[in-house]
Tab-separated table of C-alpha atoms in Angstrom:
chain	number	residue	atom	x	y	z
A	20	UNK	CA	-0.348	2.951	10.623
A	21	UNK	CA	-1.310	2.495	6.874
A	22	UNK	CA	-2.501	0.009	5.394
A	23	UNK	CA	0.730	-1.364	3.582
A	24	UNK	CA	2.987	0.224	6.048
A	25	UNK	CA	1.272	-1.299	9.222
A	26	UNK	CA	2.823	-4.843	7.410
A	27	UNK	CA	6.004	-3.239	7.005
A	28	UNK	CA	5.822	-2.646	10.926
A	29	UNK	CA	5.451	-5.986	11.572
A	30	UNK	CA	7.472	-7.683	9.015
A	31	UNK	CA	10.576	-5.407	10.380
A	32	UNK	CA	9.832	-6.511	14.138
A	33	UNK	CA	9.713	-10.230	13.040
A	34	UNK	CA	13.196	-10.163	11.587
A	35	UNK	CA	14.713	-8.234	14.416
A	36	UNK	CA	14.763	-4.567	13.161
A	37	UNK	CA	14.034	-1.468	15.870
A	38	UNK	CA	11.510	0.260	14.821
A	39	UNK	CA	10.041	4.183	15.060
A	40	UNK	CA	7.031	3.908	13.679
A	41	UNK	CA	4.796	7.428	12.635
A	42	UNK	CA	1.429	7.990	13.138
A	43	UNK	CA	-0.853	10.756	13.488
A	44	UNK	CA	-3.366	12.061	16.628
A	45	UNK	CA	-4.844	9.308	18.246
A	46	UNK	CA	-3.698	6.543	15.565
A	47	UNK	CA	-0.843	7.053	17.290
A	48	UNK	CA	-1.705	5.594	20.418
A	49	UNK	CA	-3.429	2.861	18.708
A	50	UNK	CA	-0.472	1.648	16.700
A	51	UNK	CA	1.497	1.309	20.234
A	52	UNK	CA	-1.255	-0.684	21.603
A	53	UNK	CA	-1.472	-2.636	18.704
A	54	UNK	CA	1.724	-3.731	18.437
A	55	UNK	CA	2.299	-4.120	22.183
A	56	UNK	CA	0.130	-7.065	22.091
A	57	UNK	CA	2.852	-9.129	20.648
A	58	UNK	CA	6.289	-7.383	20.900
A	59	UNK	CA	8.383	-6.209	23.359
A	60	UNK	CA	7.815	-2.649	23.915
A	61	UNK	CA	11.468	-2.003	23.363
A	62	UNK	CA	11.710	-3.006	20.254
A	63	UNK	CA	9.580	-0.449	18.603
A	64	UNK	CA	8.288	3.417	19.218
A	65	UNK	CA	5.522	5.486	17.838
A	66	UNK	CA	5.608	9.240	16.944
A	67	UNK	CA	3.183	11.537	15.933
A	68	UNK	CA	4.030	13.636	12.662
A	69	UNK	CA	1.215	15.765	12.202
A	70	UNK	CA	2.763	16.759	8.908
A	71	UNK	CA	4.781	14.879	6.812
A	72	UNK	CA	5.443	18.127	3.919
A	73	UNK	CA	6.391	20.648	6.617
A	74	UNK	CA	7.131	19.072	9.582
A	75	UNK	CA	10.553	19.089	11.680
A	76	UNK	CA	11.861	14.841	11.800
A	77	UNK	CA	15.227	16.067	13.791
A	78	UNK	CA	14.216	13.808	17.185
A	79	UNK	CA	12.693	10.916	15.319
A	80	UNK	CA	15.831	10.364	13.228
A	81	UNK	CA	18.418	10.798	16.311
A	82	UNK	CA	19.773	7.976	17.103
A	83	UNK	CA	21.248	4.745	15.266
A	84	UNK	CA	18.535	5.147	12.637
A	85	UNK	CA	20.069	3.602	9.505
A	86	UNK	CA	16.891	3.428	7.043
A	87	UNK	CA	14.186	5.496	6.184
A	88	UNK	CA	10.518	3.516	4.762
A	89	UNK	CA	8.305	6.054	3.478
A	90	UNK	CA	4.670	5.082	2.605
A	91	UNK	CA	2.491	8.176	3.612
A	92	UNK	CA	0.963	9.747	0.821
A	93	UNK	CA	-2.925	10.993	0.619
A	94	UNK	CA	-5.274	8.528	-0.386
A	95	UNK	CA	-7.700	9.486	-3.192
A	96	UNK	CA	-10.784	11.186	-1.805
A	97	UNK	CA	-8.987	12.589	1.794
A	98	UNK	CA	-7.998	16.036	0.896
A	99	UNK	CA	-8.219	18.210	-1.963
A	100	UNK	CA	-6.113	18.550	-5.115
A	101	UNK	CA	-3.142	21.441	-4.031
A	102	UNK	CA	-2.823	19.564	-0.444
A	103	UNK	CA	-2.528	16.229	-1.948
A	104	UNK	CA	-0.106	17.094	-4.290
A	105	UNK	CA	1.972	19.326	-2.127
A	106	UNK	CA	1.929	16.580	0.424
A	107	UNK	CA	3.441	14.130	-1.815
A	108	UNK	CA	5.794	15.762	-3.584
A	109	UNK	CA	6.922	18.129	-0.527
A	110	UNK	CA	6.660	15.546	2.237
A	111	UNK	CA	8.575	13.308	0.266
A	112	UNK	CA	11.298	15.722	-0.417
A	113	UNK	CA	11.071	16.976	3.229
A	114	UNK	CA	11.877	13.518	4.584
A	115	UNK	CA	14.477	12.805	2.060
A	116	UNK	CA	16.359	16.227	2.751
A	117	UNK	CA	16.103	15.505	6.735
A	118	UNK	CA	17.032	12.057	6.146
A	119	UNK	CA	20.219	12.981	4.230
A	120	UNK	CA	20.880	15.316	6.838
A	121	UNK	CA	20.507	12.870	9.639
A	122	UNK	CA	23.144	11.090	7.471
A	123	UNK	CA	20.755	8.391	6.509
A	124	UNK	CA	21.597	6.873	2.800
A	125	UNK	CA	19.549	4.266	2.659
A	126	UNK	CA	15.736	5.099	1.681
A	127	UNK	CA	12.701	2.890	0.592
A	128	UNK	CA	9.254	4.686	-0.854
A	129	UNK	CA	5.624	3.619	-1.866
A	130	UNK	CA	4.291	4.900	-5.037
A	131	UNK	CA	2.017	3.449	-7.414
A	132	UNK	CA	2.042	1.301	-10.429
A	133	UNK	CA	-0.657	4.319	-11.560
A	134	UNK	CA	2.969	6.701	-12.143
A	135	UNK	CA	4.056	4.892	-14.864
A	136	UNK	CA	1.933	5.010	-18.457
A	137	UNK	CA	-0.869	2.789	-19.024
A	138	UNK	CA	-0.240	-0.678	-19.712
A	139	UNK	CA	3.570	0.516	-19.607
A	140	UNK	CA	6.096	0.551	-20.307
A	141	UNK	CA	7.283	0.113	-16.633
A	142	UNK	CA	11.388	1.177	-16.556
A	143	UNK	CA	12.620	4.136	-14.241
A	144	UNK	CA	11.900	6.670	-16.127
A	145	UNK	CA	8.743	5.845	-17.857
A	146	UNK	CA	5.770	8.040	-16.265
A	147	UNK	CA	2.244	8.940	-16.709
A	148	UNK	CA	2.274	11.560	-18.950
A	149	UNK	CA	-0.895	13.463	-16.894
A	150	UNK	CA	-0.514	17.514	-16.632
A	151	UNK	CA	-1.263	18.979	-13.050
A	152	UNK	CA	-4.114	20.760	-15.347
A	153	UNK	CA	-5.375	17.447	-16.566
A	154	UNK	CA	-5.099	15.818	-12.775
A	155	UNK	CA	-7.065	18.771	-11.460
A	156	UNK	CA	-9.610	18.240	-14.018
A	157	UNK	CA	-9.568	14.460	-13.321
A	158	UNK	CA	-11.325	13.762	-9.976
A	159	UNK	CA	-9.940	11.309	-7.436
A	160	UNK	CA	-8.219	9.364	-9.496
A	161	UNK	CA	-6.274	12.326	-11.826
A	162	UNK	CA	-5.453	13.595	-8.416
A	163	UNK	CA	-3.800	10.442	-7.254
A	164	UNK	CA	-2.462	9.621	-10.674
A	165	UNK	CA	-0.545	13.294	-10.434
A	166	UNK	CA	0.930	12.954	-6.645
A	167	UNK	CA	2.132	9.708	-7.162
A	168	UNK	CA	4.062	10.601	-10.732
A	169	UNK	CA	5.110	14.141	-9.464
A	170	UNK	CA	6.416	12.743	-6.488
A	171	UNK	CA	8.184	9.992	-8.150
A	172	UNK	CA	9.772	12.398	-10.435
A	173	UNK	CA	11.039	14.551	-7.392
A	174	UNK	CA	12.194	11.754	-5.628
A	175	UNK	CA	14.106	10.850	-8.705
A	176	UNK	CA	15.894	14.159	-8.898
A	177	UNK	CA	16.875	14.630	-5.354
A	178	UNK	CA	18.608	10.916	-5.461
A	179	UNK	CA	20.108	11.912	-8.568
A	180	UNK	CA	21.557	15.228	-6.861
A	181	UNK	CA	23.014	12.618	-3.998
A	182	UNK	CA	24.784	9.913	-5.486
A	183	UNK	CA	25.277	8.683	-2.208
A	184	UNK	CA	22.087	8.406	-1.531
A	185	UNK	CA	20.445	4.667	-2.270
A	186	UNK	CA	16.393	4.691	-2.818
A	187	UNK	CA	14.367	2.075	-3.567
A	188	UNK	CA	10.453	2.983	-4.917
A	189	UNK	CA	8.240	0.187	-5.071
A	190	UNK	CA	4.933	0.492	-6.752
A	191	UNK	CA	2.361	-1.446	-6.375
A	192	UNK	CA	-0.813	-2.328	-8.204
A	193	UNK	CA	-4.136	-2.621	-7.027
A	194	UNK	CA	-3.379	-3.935	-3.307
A	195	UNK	CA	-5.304	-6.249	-1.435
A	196	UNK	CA	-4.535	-8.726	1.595
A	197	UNK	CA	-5.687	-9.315	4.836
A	198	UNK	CA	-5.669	-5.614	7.200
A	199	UNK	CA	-2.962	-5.892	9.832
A	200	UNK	CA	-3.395	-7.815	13.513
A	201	UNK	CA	-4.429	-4.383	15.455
A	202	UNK	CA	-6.473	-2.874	13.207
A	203	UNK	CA	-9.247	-2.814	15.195
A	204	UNK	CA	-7.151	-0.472	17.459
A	205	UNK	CA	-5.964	1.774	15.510
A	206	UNK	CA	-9.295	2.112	14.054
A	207	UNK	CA	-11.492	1.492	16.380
A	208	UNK	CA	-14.717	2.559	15.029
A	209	UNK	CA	-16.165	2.288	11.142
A	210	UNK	CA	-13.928	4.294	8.860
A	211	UNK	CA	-14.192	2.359	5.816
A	212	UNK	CA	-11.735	5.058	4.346
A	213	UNK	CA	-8.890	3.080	6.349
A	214	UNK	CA	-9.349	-0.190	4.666
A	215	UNK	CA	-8.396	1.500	1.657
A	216	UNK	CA	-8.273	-0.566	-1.722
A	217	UNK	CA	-9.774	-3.582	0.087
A	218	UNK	CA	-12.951	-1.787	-0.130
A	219	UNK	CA	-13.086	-3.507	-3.704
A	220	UNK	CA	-13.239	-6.769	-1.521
A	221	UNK	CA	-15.610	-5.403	0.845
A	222	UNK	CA	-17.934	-4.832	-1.505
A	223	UNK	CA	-18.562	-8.461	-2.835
A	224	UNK	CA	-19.753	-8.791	0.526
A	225	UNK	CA	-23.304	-7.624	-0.118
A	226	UNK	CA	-24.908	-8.652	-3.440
A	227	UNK	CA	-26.309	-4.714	-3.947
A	228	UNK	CA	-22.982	-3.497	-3.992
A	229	UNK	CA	-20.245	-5.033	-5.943
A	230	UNK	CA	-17.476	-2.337	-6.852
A	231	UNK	CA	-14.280	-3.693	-8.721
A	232	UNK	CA	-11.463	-1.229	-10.189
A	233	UNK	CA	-11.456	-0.320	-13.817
A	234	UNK	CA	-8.532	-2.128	-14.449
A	235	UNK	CA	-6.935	-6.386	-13.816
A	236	UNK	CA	-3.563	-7.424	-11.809
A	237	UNK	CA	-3.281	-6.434	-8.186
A	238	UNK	CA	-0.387	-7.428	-5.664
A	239	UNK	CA	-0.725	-8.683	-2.016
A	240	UNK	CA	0.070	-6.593	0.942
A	241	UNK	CA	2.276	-8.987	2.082
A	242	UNK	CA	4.054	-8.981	-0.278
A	243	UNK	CA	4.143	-5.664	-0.925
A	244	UNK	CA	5.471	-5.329	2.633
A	245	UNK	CA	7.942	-7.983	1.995
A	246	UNK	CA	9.710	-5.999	-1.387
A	247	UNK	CA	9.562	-2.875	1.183
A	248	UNK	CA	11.733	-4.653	3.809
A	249	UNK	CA	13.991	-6.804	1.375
A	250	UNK	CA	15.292	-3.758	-0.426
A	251	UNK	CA	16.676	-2.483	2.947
A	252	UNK	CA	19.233	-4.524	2.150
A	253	UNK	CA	19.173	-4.919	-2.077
A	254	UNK	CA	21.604	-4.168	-4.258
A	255	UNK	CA	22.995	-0.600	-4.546
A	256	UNK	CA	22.419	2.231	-6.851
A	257	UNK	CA	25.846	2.228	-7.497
A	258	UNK	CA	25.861	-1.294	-9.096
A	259	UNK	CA	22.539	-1.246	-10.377
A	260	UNK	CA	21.725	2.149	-11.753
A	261	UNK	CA	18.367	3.550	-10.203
A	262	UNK	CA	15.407	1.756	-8.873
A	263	UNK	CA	11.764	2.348	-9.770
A	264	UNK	CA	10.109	-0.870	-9.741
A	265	UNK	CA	6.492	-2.001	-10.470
A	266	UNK	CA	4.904	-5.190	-8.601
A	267	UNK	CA	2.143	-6.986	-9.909
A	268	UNK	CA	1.324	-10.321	-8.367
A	269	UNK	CA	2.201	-13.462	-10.880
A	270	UNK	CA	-1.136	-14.523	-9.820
A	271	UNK	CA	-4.365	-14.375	-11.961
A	272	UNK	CA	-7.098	-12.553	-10.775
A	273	UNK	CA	-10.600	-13.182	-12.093
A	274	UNK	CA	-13.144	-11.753	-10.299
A	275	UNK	CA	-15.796	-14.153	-11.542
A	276	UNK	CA	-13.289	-17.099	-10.245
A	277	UNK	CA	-12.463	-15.221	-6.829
A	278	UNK	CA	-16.507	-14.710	-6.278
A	279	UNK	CA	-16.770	-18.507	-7.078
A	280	UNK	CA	-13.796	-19.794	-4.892
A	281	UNK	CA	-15.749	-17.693	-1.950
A	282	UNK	CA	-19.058	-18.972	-2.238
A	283	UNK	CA	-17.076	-22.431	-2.353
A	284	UNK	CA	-15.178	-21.898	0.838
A	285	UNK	CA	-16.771	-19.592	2.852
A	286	UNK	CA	-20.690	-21.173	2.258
A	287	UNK	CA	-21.551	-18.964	5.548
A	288	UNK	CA	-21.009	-16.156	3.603
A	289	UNK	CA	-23.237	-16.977	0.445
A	290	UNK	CA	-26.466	-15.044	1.484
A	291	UNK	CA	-24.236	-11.965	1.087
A	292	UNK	CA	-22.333	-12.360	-1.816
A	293	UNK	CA	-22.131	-10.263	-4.749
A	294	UNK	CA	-23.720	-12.244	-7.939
A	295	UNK	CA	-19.884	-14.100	-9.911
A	296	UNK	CA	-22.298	-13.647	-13.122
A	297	UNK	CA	-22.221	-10.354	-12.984
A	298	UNK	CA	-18.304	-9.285	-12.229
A	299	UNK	CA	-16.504	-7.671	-15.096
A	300	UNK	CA	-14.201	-9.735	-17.300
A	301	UNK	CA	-11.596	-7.659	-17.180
A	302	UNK	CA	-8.284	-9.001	-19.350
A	303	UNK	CA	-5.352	-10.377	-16.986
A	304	UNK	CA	-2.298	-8.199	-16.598
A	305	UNK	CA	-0.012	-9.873	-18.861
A	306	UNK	CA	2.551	-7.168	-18.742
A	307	UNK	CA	3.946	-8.288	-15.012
A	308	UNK	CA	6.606	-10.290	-16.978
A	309	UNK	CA	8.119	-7.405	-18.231
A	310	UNK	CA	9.383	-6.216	-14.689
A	311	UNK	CA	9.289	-9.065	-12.458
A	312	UNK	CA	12.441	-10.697	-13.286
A	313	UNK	CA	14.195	-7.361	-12.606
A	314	UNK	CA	12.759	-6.702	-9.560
A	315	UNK	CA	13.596	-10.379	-7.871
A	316	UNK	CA	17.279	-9.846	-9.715
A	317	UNK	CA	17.604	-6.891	-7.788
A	318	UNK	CA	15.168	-6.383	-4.712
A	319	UNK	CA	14.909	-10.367	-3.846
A	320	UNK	CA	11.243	-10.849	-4.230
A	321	UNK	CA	10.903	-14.001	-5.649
A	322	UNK	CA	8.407	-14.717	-8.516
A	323	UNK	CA	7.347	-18.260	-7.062
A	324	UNK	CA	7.059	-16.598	-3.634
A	325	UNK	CA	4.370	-14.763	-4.279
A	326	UNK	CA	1.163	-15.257	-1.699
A	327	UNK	CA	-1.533	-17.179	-4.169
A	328	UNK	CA	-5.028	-15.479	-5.106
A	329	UNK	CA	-7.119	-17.701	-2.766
A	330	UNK	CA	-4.875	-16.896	0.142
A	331	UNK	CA	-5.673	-13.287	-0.342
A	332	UNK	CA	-9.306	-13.710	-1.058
A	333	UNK	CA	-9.562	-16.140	1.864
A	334	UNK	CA	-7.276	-13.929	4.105
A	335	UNK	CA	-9.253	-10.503	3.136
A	336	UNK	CA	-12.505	-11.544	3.917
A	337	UNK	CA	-12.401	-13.451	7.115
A	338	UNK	CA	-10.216	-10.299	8.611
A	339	UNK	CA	-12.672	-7.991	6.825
A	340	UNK	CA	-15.829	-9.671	8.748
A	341	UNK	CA	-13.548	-9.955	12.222
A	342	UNK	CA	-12.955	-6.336	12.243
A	343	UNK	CA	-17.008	-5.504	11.142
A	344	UNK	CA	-18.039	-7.922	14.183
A	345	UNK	CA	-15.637	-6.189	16.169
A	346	UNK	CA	-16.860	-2.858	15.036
A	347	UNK	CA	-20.503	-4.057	16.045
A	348	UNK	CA	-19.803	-5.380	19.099
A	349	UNK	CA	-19.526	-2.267	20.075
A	350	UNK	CA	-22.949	-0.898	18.474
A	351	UNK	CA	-21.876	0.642	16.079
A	352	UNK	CA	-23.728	-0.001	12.922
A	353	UNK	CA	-21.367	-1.970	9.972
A	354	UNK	CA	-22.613	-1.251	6.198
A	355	UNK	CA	-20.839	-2.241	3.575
A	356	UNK	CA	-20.718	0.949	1.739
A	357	UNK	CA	-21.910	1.833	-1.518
A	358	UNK	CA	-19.281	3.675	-2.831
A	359	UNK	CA	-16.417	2.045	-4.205
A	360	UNK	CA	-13.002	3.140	-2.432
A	361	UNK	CA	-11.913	5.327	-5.091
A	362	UNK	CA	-14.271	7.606	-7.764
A	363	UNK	CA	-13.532	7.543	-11.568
């Protein structure tokens, strides 16, 4: 029910896939209503996993259940430094070990661009050098920074333990796109937690606030969602050695420019809009060459595919102001909040 993995959903049930969707408490329920709007309720269930690191997966993965698409991890600022790194590294382990069990050989996972070193280089087994002393130290971000390389480096190990076993990790950078049709039911009331790293876009929505990330490059959620679903079916481990790969769109992504291009298109919008003046200049991400041929050779995603910079601007915002006027149609009453989504 994720951000990215919500687009996963949906990108599976478009191509034909059965789905059994997770979920916790009452997002569960929301993600079946959601997606019951458009697909046939056969097609797709919904369980709740209260805990990914310790809980028992033996009735989800009964069944002709041939791949496993893991993207829950904490996000930075939800739960504490020991829980977020236990449930990354030991919920991804737990779900790998059930998984193999089930006799399931196929595996996709979600990490982060943020587990390899800075600026790169990006191969499999480059990572961020961070200490769990230094990530405890380190805030939000150190915290995030160490669940998403420890993990990485766990998942790495098992695979290697089970040659048979084919995973796929796809790690995205900063991620923005529109938020899923449903979203308004699986959240239906202001949690500006759950729109995750499209708070960044959020925020050029009122000229007080403008937040942007320390860093350039980001990737679409669609196509983040598409690399997820194409490696279902990319080329083995076997053939191709392992498979840690970093996406970074092969579109630019100015901030000054996107502010611009929104005044431009959206003039309704204008009154609200962070000042372009006064958005960073941070340098592009040259270094997406570097993996990007790779990762089409390999996964599929093509380079020239990718979904363009205004698309995603354009996209983000007009979902982001459906879901606030959806939000306050019900009275609630829709800030856009000063805090950026994740503390340096």
């Amino acid at each position: 029910s994720g951000f990215i993995a919500h687009h996963i959903v949906l990108q599976l049930l478009n191509q034909g896939y059965f789905v059994r969707a997770t979920a916790r408490g009452t997002k569960v329920e929301g993600l079946r209503k959601a997606l019951m709007e458009k697909y046939d309720p056969g097609s797709f269930e919904v369980c709740d996993v209260p805990d990914i690191a310790s809980g028992d997966f033996t009735e989800i993965l009964k069944g002709n259940i041939q791949y496993i698409i893991h993207t829950a991890a904490p996000v930075p600022g939800r739960a504490d430094f020991e829980t977020a790194l236990r449930t990354a590294v030991q919920g991804s382990l737990n779900i790998l070990e059930q998984g193999y069990k089930a006799g399931i050989r196929k595996v996709v996972v979600t990490t982060s661009i943020a587990a390899f070193p800075f600026n790169g280089p990006f191969g499999v087994n480059d990572f961020h050098p961070i200490t769990k002393e230094e990530a405890a130290a380190g805030g939000e971000w150190g915290t995030y920074v160490a669940e998403k390389t420890f993990a990485d480096k766990a998942i790495l190990e098992f695979k290697r333990a089970h040659p048979d076993l084919d995973v796929t990790s796809i790690a995205p950078n900063w991620v923005y796109g529109p938020l899923a049709p449903g979203f308004e039911h699986v959240i239906p009331e202001p949690n500006y937690s759950a729109i995750s790293t499209d708070g960044y876009i959020y925020g050029l929505l009122d000229k007080n606030v403008g937040n942007f990330p320390p860093t350039a490059g980001y990737v679409d959620v669609r196509d983040t969602a598409r690399a997820h679903v194409l490696a279902l079916t990319s080329r083995p481990s076997s053939e191709v050695g392992d498979k840690r790969y970093a996406i970074v769109s092969s579109q630019p992504w100015i901030w000054k420019d996107v502010l611009a291009y929104l005044a431009k298109e959206r003039p309704e919008l204008q009154h609200r809009l962070f000042d372009a003046d006064k958005a960073p200049d941070l340098p592009p991400f040259l270094e997406s060459e570097v993996f990007q041929d790779v990762l089409e050779e390999v996964v599929g995603l093509k380079v020239d595919s990718h979904v363009s910079w205004q698309s995603t601007i354009l996209d983000t915002v007009d979902r982001l102001v459906e879901v606030e006027n959806a939000w306050k149609a019900k009275g609630y009453d829709v800030r856009v909040p000063s805090a950026p989504p994740v503390q340096f």
